[in-house]
mmCIF file of C-alpha atoms and ligand atoms in Angstrom:
data_model
loop_
_atom_site.group_PDB
_atom_site.id
_atom_site.type_symbol
_atom_site.label_atom_id
_atom_site.label_comp_id
_atom_site.label_asym_id
_atom_site.label_seq_id
_atom_site.Cartn_x
_atom_site.Cartn_y
_atom_site.Cartn_z
ATOM 1 C CA UNK A 1 12.749 -17.057 1.518
ATOM 2 C CA UNK A 2 9.873 -18.282 -0.632
ATOM 3 C CA UNK A 3 6.864 -16.083 0.001
ATOM 4 C CA UNK A 4 3.514 -17.304 1.262
ATOM 5 C CA UNK A 5 0.825 -16.433 -1.253
ATOM 6 C CA UNK A 6 -2.078 -14.329 0.010
ATOM 7 C CA UNK A 7 -4.956 -15.788 -1.978
ATOM 8 C CA UNK A 8 -7.484 -12.986 -2.554
ATOM 9 C CA UNK A 9 -9.914 -15.331 -4.243
ATOM 10 C CA UNK A 10 -9.953 -17.711 -1.282
ATOM 11 C CA UNK A 11 -10.312 -14.900 1.276
ATOM 12 C CA UNK A 12 -13.095 -13.414 -0.859
ATOM 13 C CA UNK A 13 -14.887 -16.761 -0.981
ATOM 14 C CA UNK A 14 -14.676 -17.046 2.790
ATOM 15 C CA UNK A 15 -15.988 -13.534 3.345
ATOM 16 C CA UNK A 16 -18.785 -14.119 0.847
ATOM 17 C CA UNK A 17 -19.951 -17.199 2.760
ATOM 18 C CA UNK A 18 -20.201 -15.081 5.911
ATOM 19 C CA UNK A 19 -21.992 -12.374 3.979
ATOM 20 C CA UNK A 20 -24.500 -14.881 2.579
ATOM 21 C CA UNK A 21 -25.409 -15.834 6.124
ATOM 22 C CA UNK A 22 -25.758 -12.191 7.057
ATOM 23 C CA UNK A 23 -27.984 -11.489 4.039
ATOM 24 C CA UNK A 24 -30.238 -14.423 4.964
ATOM 25 C CA UNK A 25 -30.527 -12.988 8.465
ATOM 26 C CA UNK A 26 -31.365 -9.528 7.119
ATOM 27 C CA UNK A 27 -33.947 -10.986 4.745
ATOM 28 C CA UNK A 28 -35.657 -12.491 7.795
ATOM 29 C CA UNK A 29 -36.193 -8.994 9.188
ATOM 30 C CA UNK A 30 -37.269 -7.458 5.899
ATOM 31 C CA UNK A 31 -33.958 -5.904 4.812
ATOM 32 C CA UNK A 32 -32.948 -6.461 1.176
ATOM 33 C CA UNK A 33 -29.614 -4.827 0.211
ATOM 34 C CA UNK A 34 -29.569 -3.273 -3.268
ATOM 35 C CA UNK A 35 -26.747 -1.909 -5.440
ATOM 36 C CA UNK A 36 -26.985 0.307 -8.526
ATOM 37 C CA UNK A 37 -24.016 0.283 -10.886
ATOM 38 C CA UNK A 38 -23.831 3.090 -13.429
ATOM 39 C CA UNK A 39 -21.738 2.699 -16.551
ATOM 40 C CA UNK A 40 -21.270 5.548 -19.031
ATOM 41 C CA UNK A 41 -19.974 4.385 -22.400
ATOM 42 C CA UNK A 42 -18.303 1.054 -22.965
ATOM 43 C CA UNK A 43 -14.650 1.193 -21.993
ATOM 44 C CA UNK A 44 -13.765 -2.530 -22.318
ATOM 45 C CA UNK A 45 -12.106 -2.808 -18.883
ATOM 46 C CA UNK A 46 -15.063 -1.009 -17.255
ATOM 47 C CA UNK A 47 -17.518 -3.373 -18.939
ATOM 48 C CA UNK A 48 -15.654 -6.327 -17.377
ATOM 49 C CA UNK A 49 -15.541 -4.681 -13.933
ATOM 50 C CA UNK A 50 -19.265 -3.862 -14.035
ATOM 51 C CA UNK A 51 -20.012 -7.434 -15.057
ATOM 52 C CA UNK A 52 -17.898 -8.721 -12.119
ATOM 53 C CA UNK A 53 -19.913 -6.549 -9.730
ATOM 54 C CA UNK A 54 -23.263 -7.726 -11.100
ATOM 55 C CA UNK A 55 -22.146 -11.353 -10.892
ATOM 56 C CA UNK A 56 -21.079 -10.941 -7.256
ATOM 57 C CA UNK A 57 -24.462 -9.408 -6.362
ATOM 58 C CA UNK A 58 -26.234 -12.287 -8.044
ATOM 59 C CA UNK A 59 -24.079 -14.832 -6.234
ATOM 60 C CA UNK A 60 -24.933 -13.314 -2.843
ATOM 61 C CA UNK A 61 -28.571 -12.545 -3.531
ATOM 62 C CA UNK A 62 -28.098 -8.779 -3.436
ATOM 63 C CA UNK A 63 -30.550 -6.843 -5.607
ATOM 64 C CA UNK A 64 -28.557 -5.200 -8.400
ATOM 65 C CA UNK A 65 -29.370 -2.800 -11.196
ATOM 66 C CA UNK A 66 -27.103 -1.930 -14.071
ATOM 67 C CA UNK A 67 -27.719 1.507 -15.566
ATOM 68 C CA UNK A 68 -26.011 2.020 -18.899
ATOM 69 C CA UNK A 69 -25.702 5.455 -20.453
ATOM 70 C CA UNK A 70 -24.326 6.221 -23.883
ATOM 71 C CA UNK A 71 -20.783 7.601 -24.031
ATOM 72 C CA UNK A 72 -22.107 10.940 -25.277
ATOM 73 C CA UNK A 73 -24.646 11.350 -22.467
ATOM 74 C CA UNK A 74 -24.502 14.735 -20.782
ATOM 75 C CA UNK A 75 -23.429 15.519 -17.247
ATOM 76 C CA UNK A 76 -27.067 16.534 -16.596
ATOM 77 C CA UNK A 77 -28.327 13.101 -17.742
ATOM 78 C CA UNK A 78 -26.010 11.431 -15.282
ATOM 79 C CA UNK A 79 -26.878 13.852 -12.454
ATOM 80 C CA UNK A 80 -30.594 13.183 -13.020
ATOM 81 C CA UNK A 81 -30.041 9.420 -12.786
ATOM 82 C CA UNK A 82 -28.042 9.810 -9.561
ATOM 83 C CA UNK A 83 -30.772 12.019 -8.077
ATOM 84 C CA UNK A 84 -33.315 9.308 -8.838
ATOM 85 C CA UNK A 85 -31.136 6.571 -7.290
ATOM 86 C CA UNK A 86 -30.479 8.742 -4.213
ATOM 87 C CA UNK A 87 -34.235 8.739 -3.547
ATOM 88 C CA UNK A 88 -34.840 5.060 -4.382
ATOM 89 C CA UNK A 89 -35.425 3.013 -1.203
ATOM 90 C CA UNK A 90 -34.507 -0.252 -2.964
ATOM 91 C CA UNK A 91 -31.004 1.093 -3.530
ATOM 92 C CA UNK A 92 -28.466 1.165 -0.667
ATOM 93 C CA UNK A 93 -25.353 1.592 -2.780
ATOM 94 C CA UNK A 94 -24.654 3.706 -5.858
ATOM 95 C CA UNK A 95 -21.515 3.130 -7.825
ATOM 96 C CA UNK A 96 -20.526 5.183 -10.845
ATOM 97 C CA UNK A 97 -17.907 3.205 -12.736
ATOM 98 C CA UNK A 98 -14.718 5.218 -13.355
ATOM 99 C CA UNK A 99 -13.186 6.538 -15.509
ATOM 100 C CA UNK A 100 -15.946 8.746 -16.929
ATOM 101 C CA UNK A 101 -15.807 10.220 -20.440
ATOM 102 C CA UNK A 102 -13.724 13.400 -20.532
ATOM 103 C CA UNK A 103 -16.650 15.781 -21.031
ATOM 104 C CA UNK A 104 -18.067 14.809 -17.633
ATOM 105 C CA UNK A 105 -16.680 16.348 -14.423
ATOM 106 C CA UNK A 106 -15.891 13.309 -12.268
ATOM 107 C CA UNK A 107 -15.707 15.274 -9.000
ATOM 108 C CA UNK A 108 -19.106 16.865 -9.597
ATOM 109 C CA UNK A 109 -20.667 13.447 -10.223
ATOM 110 C CA UNK A 110 -19.108 11.817 -7.160
ATOM 111 C CA UNK A 111 -20.314 14.719 -5.002
ATOM 112 C CA UNK A 112 -23.885 14.233 -6.243
ATOM 113 C CA UNK A 113 -24.061 10.702 -4.801
ATOM 114 C CA UNK A 114 -25.656 10.659 -1.356
ATOM 115 C CA UNK A 115 -22.829 10.035 1.173
ATOM 116 C CA UNK A 116 -25.144 7.427 2.745
ATOM 117 C CA UNK A 117 -25.121 5.409 -0.501
ATOM 118 C CA UNK A 118 -21.510 6.103 -1.471
ATOM 119 C CA UNK A 119 -20.316 2.495 -1.205
ATOM 120 C CA UNK A 120 -17.154 3.340 -3.180
ATOM 121 C CA UNK A 121 -16.199 5.841 -0.467
ATOM 122 C CA UNK A 122 -15.297 8.572 -2.961
ATOM 123 C CA UNK A 123 -17.588 11.370 -1.707
ATOM 124 C CA UNK A 124 -15.639 14.180 0.037
ATOM 125 C CA UNK A 125 -17.752 13.596 3.158
ATOM 126 C CA UNK A 126 -16.606 9.974 3.436
ATOM 127 C CA UNK A 127 -13.032 10.901 2.523
ATOM 128 C CA UNK A 128 -13.096 13.466 5.339
ATOM 129 C CA UNK A 129 -14.535 10.943 7.785
ATOM 130 C CA UNK A 130 -11.798 8.488 6.874
ATOM 131 C CA UNK A 131 -9.195 11.203 7.465
ATOM 132 C CA UNK A 132 -10.422 11.904 11.017
ATOM 133 C CA UNK A 133 -10.852 8.197 11.797
ATOM 134 C CA UNK A 134 -14.642 8.317 12.022
ATOM 135 C CA UNK A 135 -16.844 5.495 10.714
ATOM 136 C CA UNK A 136 -17.441 5.889 6.974
ATOM 137 C CA UNK A 137 -17.496 3.897 3.777
ATOM 138 C CA UNK A 138 -13.866 3.022 3.093
ATOM 139 C CA UNK A 139 -12.819 2.777 -0.570
ATOM 140 C CA UNK A 140 -13.105 -0.872 -1.607
ATOM 141 C CA UNK A 141 -9.567 -1.549 -2.855
ATOM 142 C CA UNK A 142 -7.602 -0.307 0.171
ATOM 143 C CA UNK A 143 -10.275 -1.691 2.502
ATOM 144 C CA UNK A 144 -9.832 -5.068 0.792
ATOM 145 C CA UNK A 145 -6.073 -4.872 1.371
ATOM 146 C CA UNK A 146 -6.653 -4.364 5.119
ATOM 147 C CA UNK A 147 -8.985 -7.393 5.187
ATOM 148 C CA UNK A 148 -6.358 -9.479 3.344
ATOM 149 C CA UNK A 149 -3.729 -8.601 5.945
ATOM 150 C CA UNK A 150 -6.127 -9.379 8.789
ATOM 151 C CA UNK A 151 -7.252 -12.691 7.313
ATOM 152 C CA UNK A 152 -3.565 -13.644 6.917
ATOM 153 C CA UNK A 153 -2.879 -12.783 10.584
ATOM 154 C CA UNK A 154 -0.339 -10.145 9.618
ATOM 155 C CA UNK A 155 0.196 -7.569 12.381
ATOM 156 C CA UNK A 156 0.021 -3.977 11.214
ATOM 157 C CA UNK A 157 0.679 -2.128 14.466
ATOM 158 C CA UNK A 158 4.126 -0.533 14.568
ATOM 159 C CA UNK A 159 5.115 -1.761 11.100
ATOM 160 C CA UNK A 160 6.690 0.406 8.425
ATOM 161 C CA UNK A 161 4.159 0.536 5.615
ATOM 162 C CA UNK A 162 5.340 2.036 2.340
ATOM 163 C CA UNK A 163 2.792 2.807 -0.359
ATOM 164 C CA UNK A 164 4.028 3.436 -3.886
ATOM 165 C CA UNK A 165 1.384 5.574 -5.605
ATOM 166 C CA UNK A 166 -0.669 8.527 -4.351
ATOM 167 C CA UNK A 167 -4.002 8.178 -6.173
ATOM 168 C CA UNK A 168 -7.256 9.263 -4.541
ATOM 169 C CA UNK A 169 -8.680 5.790 -5.158
ATOM 170 C CA UNK A 170 -5.886 3.679 -3.678
ATOM 171 C CA UNK A 171 -2.705 5.336 -2.368
ATOM 172 C CA UNK A 172 -4.151 8.113 -0.210
ATOM 173 C CA UNK A 173 -7.013 6.144 1.406
ATOM 174 C CA UNK A 174 -4.636 3.175 1.871
ATOM 175 C CA UNK A 175 -2.386 5.453 3.918
ATOM 176 C CA UNK A 176 -5.293 6.539 6.131
ATOM 177 C CA UNK A 177 -6.461 2.959 6.766
ATOM 178 C CA UNK A 178 -2.952 1.724 7.587
ATOM 179 C CA UNK A 179 -2.457 4.695 9.908
ATOM 180 C CA UNK A 180 -5.763 3.839 11.586
ATOM 181 C CA UNK A 181 -4.307 0.357 12.154
ATOM 182 C CA UNK A 182 -1.201 1.909 13.769
ATOM 183 C CA UNK A 183 1.325 1.461 10.971
ATOM 184 C CA UNK A 184 4.049 4.048 10.354
ATOM 185 C CA UNK A 185 3.120 5.157 6.865
ATOM 186 C CA UNK A 186 5.150 6.533 3.953
ATOM 187 C CA UNK A 187 3.598 7.467 0.606
ATOM 188 C CA UNK A 188 5.985 7.452 -2.365
ATOM 189 C CA UNK A 189 5.413 8.676 -5.894
ATOM 190 C CA UNK A 190 7.189 9.473 -9.142
ATOM 191 C CA UNK A 191 9.158 12.356 -7.566
ATOM 192 C CA UNK A 192 10.364 10.427 -4.493
ATOM 193 C CA UNK A 193 14.159 10.543 -4.042
ATOM 194 C CA UNK A 194 15.815 7.120 -3.988
ATOM 195 C CA UNK A 195 12.558 5.194 -4.155
ATOM 196 C CA UNK A 196 14.281 1.768 -3.967
ATOM 197 C CA UNK A 197 15.871 2.728 -0.629
ATOM 198 C CA UNK A 198 12.537 3.906 0.794
ATOM 199 C CA UNK A 199 10.857 0.696 -0.365
ATOM 200 C CA UNK A 200 13.605 -1.415 1.233
ATOM 201 C CA UNK A 201 12.557 0.064 4.582
ATOM 202 C CA UNK A 202 9.065 -1.404 4.223
ATOM 203 C CA UNK A 203 7.737 -4.233 6.372
ATOM 204 C CA UNK A 204 4.540 -3.881 4.339
ATOM 205 C CA UNK A 205 4.974 -2.677 0.766
ATOM 206 C CA UNK A 206 1.927 -1.656 -1.264
ATOM 207 C CA UNK A 207 2.431 -1.281 -5.022
ATOM 208 C CA UNK A 208 -0.224 0.953 -6.587
ATOM 209 C CA UNK A 209 1.473 2.861 -9.388
ATOM 210 C CA UNK A 210 0.007 1.304 -12.504
ATOM 211 C CA UNK A 211 3.327 0.359 -14.086
ATOM 212 C CA UNK A 212 3.899 -3.290 -15.005
ATOM 213 C CA UNK A 213 6.516 -5.055 -12.826
ATOM 214 C CA UNK A 214 7.771 -1.726 -11.450
ATOM 215 C CA UNK A 215 8.666 -3.109 -8.005
ATOM 216 C CA UNK A 216 11.735 -5.300 -8.409
ATOM 217 C CA UNK A 217 13.420 -7.658 -5.931
ATOM 218 C CA UNK A 218 16.175 -5.125 -5.067
ATOM 219 C CA UNK A 219 13.426 -2.829 -3.674
ATOM 220 C CA UNK A 220 12.111 -5.430 -1.241
ATOM 221 C CA UNK A 221 13.373 -6.262 2.245
ATOM 222 C CA UNK A 222 13.797 -9.958 3.067
ATOM 223 C CA UNK A 223 10.552 -11.315 4.488
ATOM 224 C CA UNK A 224 8.477 -8.199 3.689
ATOM 225 C CA UNK A 225 4.735 -8.343 2.979
ATOM 226 C CA UNK A 226 4.211 -7.276 -0.647
ATOM 227 C CA UNK A 227 0.722 -6.282 -1.782
ATOM 228 C CA UNK A 228 0.235 -5.775 -5.509
ATOM 229 C CA UNK A 229 -2.675 -3.507 -6.413
ATOM 230 C CA UNK A 230 -1.660 -3.150 -10.081
ATOM 231 C CA UNK A 231 -3.587 -4.572 -13.020
ATOM 232 C CA UNK A 232 -1.660 -4.039 -16.264
ATOM 233 C CA UNK A 233 -2.285 -5.648 -19.603
ATOM 234 C CA UNK A 234 0.934 -6.311 -21.552
ATOM 235 C CA UNK A 235 1.014 -6.035 -25.365
ATOM 236 C CA UNK A 236 0.915 -9.872 -25.567
ATOM 237 C CA UNK A 237 -2.373 -9.834 -23.604
ATOM 238 C CA UNK A 238 -0.858 -11.130 -20.358
ATOM 239 C CA UNK A 239 -2.180 -9.570 -17.137
ATOM 240 C CA UNK A 240 0.547 -8.520 -14.656
ATOM 241 C CA UNK A 241 0.719 -6.441 -11.506
ATOM 242 C CA UNK A 242 3.008 -3.602 -10.459
ATOM 243 C CA UNK A 243 5.354 -6.158 -8.871
ATOM 244 C CA UNK A 244 7.965 -8.269 -10.653
ATOM 245 C CA UNK A 245 6.263 -11.314 -9.169
ATOM 246 C CA UNK A 246 8.655 -14.207 -9.846
ATOM 247 C CA UNK A 247 11.763 -12.481 -8.480
ATOM 248 C CA UNK A 248 10.007 -10.727 -5.583
ATOM 249 C CA UNK A 249 8.300 -13.968 -4.492
ATOM 250 C CA UNK A 250 11.798 -15.390 -3.829
ATOM 251 C CA UNK A 251 12.491 -12.642 -1.318
ATOM 252 C CA UNK A 252 9.211 -11.549 0.271
ATOM 253 C CA UNK A 253 7.558 -13.200 3.267
ATOM 254 C CA UNK A 254 4.089 -12.766 1.778
ATOM 255 C CA UNK A 255 2.926 -11.734 -1.677
ATOM 256 C CA UNK A 256 -0.376 -11.254 -3.499
ATOM 257 C CA UNK A 257 -0.784 -12.636 -7.034
ATOM 258 C CA UNK A 258 -2.272 -10.862 -10.057
ATOM 259 C CA UNK A 259 -4.895 -11.897 -11.011
ATOM 260 C CA UNK A 260 -6.554 -13.428 -7.970
ATOM 261 C CA UNK A 261 -5.110 -11.113 -5.320
ATOM 262 C CA UNK A 262 -6.405 -7.655 -4.518
ATOM 263 C CA UNK A 263 -8.886 -7.575 -7.467
ATOM 264 C CA UNK A 264 -11.417 -10.083 -6.099
ATOM 265 C CA UNK A 265 -11.226 -8.389 -2.681
ATOM 266 C CA UNK A 266 -12.224 -5.061 -4.258
ATOM 267 C CA UNK A 267 -15.453 -6.604 -5.492
ATOM 268 C CA UNK A 268 -16.123 -8.354 -2.181
ATOM 269 C CA UNK A 269 -15.684 -5.133 -0.204
ATOM 270 C CA UNK A 270 -18.163 -3.385 -2.483
ATOM 271 C CA UNK A 271 -20.765 -5.977 -1.504
ATOM 272 C CA UNK A 272 -19.677 -5.688 2.117
ATOM 273 C CA UNK A 273 -20.191 -1.912 2.076
ATOM 274 C CA UNK A 274 -23.590 -2.347 0.379
ATOM 275 C CA UNK A 275 -24.746 -4.727 3.114
ATOM 276 C CA UNK A 276 -23.570 -2.335 5.823
ATOM 277 C CA UNK A 277 -25.394 0.476 4.047
ATOM 278 C CA UNK A 278 -28.632 -1.535 4.009
ATOM 279 C CA UNK A 279 -28.269 -2.248 7.728
ATOM 280 C CA UNK A 280 -27.716 1.409 8.409
ATOM 281 C CA UNK A 281 -30.684 2.476 6.263
ATOM 282 C CA UNK A 282 -32.837 0.130 8.352
ATOM 283 C CA UNK A 283 -31.441 1.610 11.564
ATOM 284 C CA UNK A 284 -29.640 -1.619 12.498
ATOM 285 C CA UNK A 285 -26.275 0.071 12.872
ATOM 286 C CA UNK A 286 -25.578 3.715 13.588
ATOM 287 C CA UNK A 287 -22.652 3.952 11.233
ATOM 288 C CA UNK A 288 -20.252 1.874 9.265
ATOM 289 C CA UNK A 289 -17.081 0.956 11.120
ATOM 290 C CA UNK A 290 -13.763 0.264 9.403
HETATM 291 C C1 BQF B 1 -8.598 -10.518 -10.341
HETATM 292 C C2 BQF B 1 -10.300 -1.137 -11.348
HETATM 293 C C3 BQF B 1 -8.501 0.253 -12.092
HETATM 294 C C4 BQF B 1 -9.393 1.279 -12.390
HETATM 295 C C5 BQF B 1 -10.749 1.127 -12.170
HETATM 296 C C6 BQF B 1 -10.863 -9.528 -10.031
HETATM 297 C C7 BQF B 1 -11.336 -7.255 -10.690
HETATM 298 C C8 BQF B 1 -10.056 -7.161 -11.180
HETATM 299 C C9 BQF B 1 -9.166 -8.223 -11.071
HETATM 300 C C10 BQF B 1 -12.278 -6.126 -10.769
HETATM 301 C C11 BQF B 1 -10.838 -2.392 -10.824
HETATM 302 C C12 BQF B 1 -9.953 -3.528 -10.468
HETATM 303 C C13 BQF B 1 -12.217 -2.523 -10.688
HETATM 304 C C14 BQF B 1 -9.567 -9.407 -10.509
HETATM 305 C C15 BQF B 1 -12.865 -3.800 -10.251
HETATM 306 C C16 BQF B 1 -10.664 -4.571 -9.655
HETATM 307 O O1 BQF B 1 -9.001 -11.695 -10.303
HETATM 308 O O2 BQF B 1 -7.409 -10.236 -10.185
HETATM 309 C C17 BQF B 1 -11.750 -8.456 -10.116
HETATM 310 O O3 BQF B 1 -13.359 -6.291 -11.293
HETATM 311 N N1 BQF B 1 -11.946 -4.889 -10.240
HETATM 312 C C18 BQF B 1 -13.045 -1.405 -11.003
HETATM 313 O O4 BQF B 1 -14.268 -1.466 -10.878
HETATM 314 O O5 BQF B 1 -12.515 -0.262 -11.433
HETATM 315 C C19 BQF B 1 -11.184 -0.094 -11.654
HETATM 316 C C20 BQF B 1 -8.955 -0.938 -11.574
#
């Protein structure tokens, strides 16, 4: 079987058109969504990601602020900035770009962000809400994966979903969202026994391990939906996912490309969460529903 390609860029573009209409509507009633992106240091990948987020805000007419701190800024400097943004009525979303320099305690920083402005969904409050199936900000990458499946009319209910990777940013929240959508969920990791056999049981296979081309065709069931969350730069500069794309595309029913798959959706869901946050701040919705 030759897989259908799930085009993250096209789905993003479609969602952004809807969001533009929504923003115009909100503007009419005096609501102006605003996002603050905080970058500490200048990790080259982070600089690109922050630029992508600013560009998307600009494209949609969302107010955006980029706050850059030097790599040697203290934890206190960063906490003071977050405190200020927490109180700023123009700001509905606060995003601290990860990873942070090693001398800064990432958990402490994420816990300082007001849960009401935590559009990345990394605050323990929102993680807890996600766990009990209550409305909360869902982390952008796994939330984007759910939207990709829905836009492709792929049923989730009753399916075996296997996630390879157990990170707090992707694997774990992905499991919660798929469970919420009635999948039977397995999370695999580096210690999983006979990983290829577990993966072969997947109707929906999510690769989020951060190893280039780790998921090979022998690990994929015929006709499976394969979602590639990986972004790996090879020594020759080429960007590849966690899936051995060419071979797996011969076997899967659906597959996401890298680039142009999950990545653009991550950015779009950030904007989506920011808009929902602005609505909620204005009392237009009680909470944010996944
Ligand atoms: C594309 C990210 C790992 C760690 C921290 C579009 C992005 C990437 C790829 C992007 C990512 C990955 C982001 C493509 C933001 C996704 O066309 O394939 C957009 O900007 N991302 C991030 O902010 O932090 C990360 C991955």
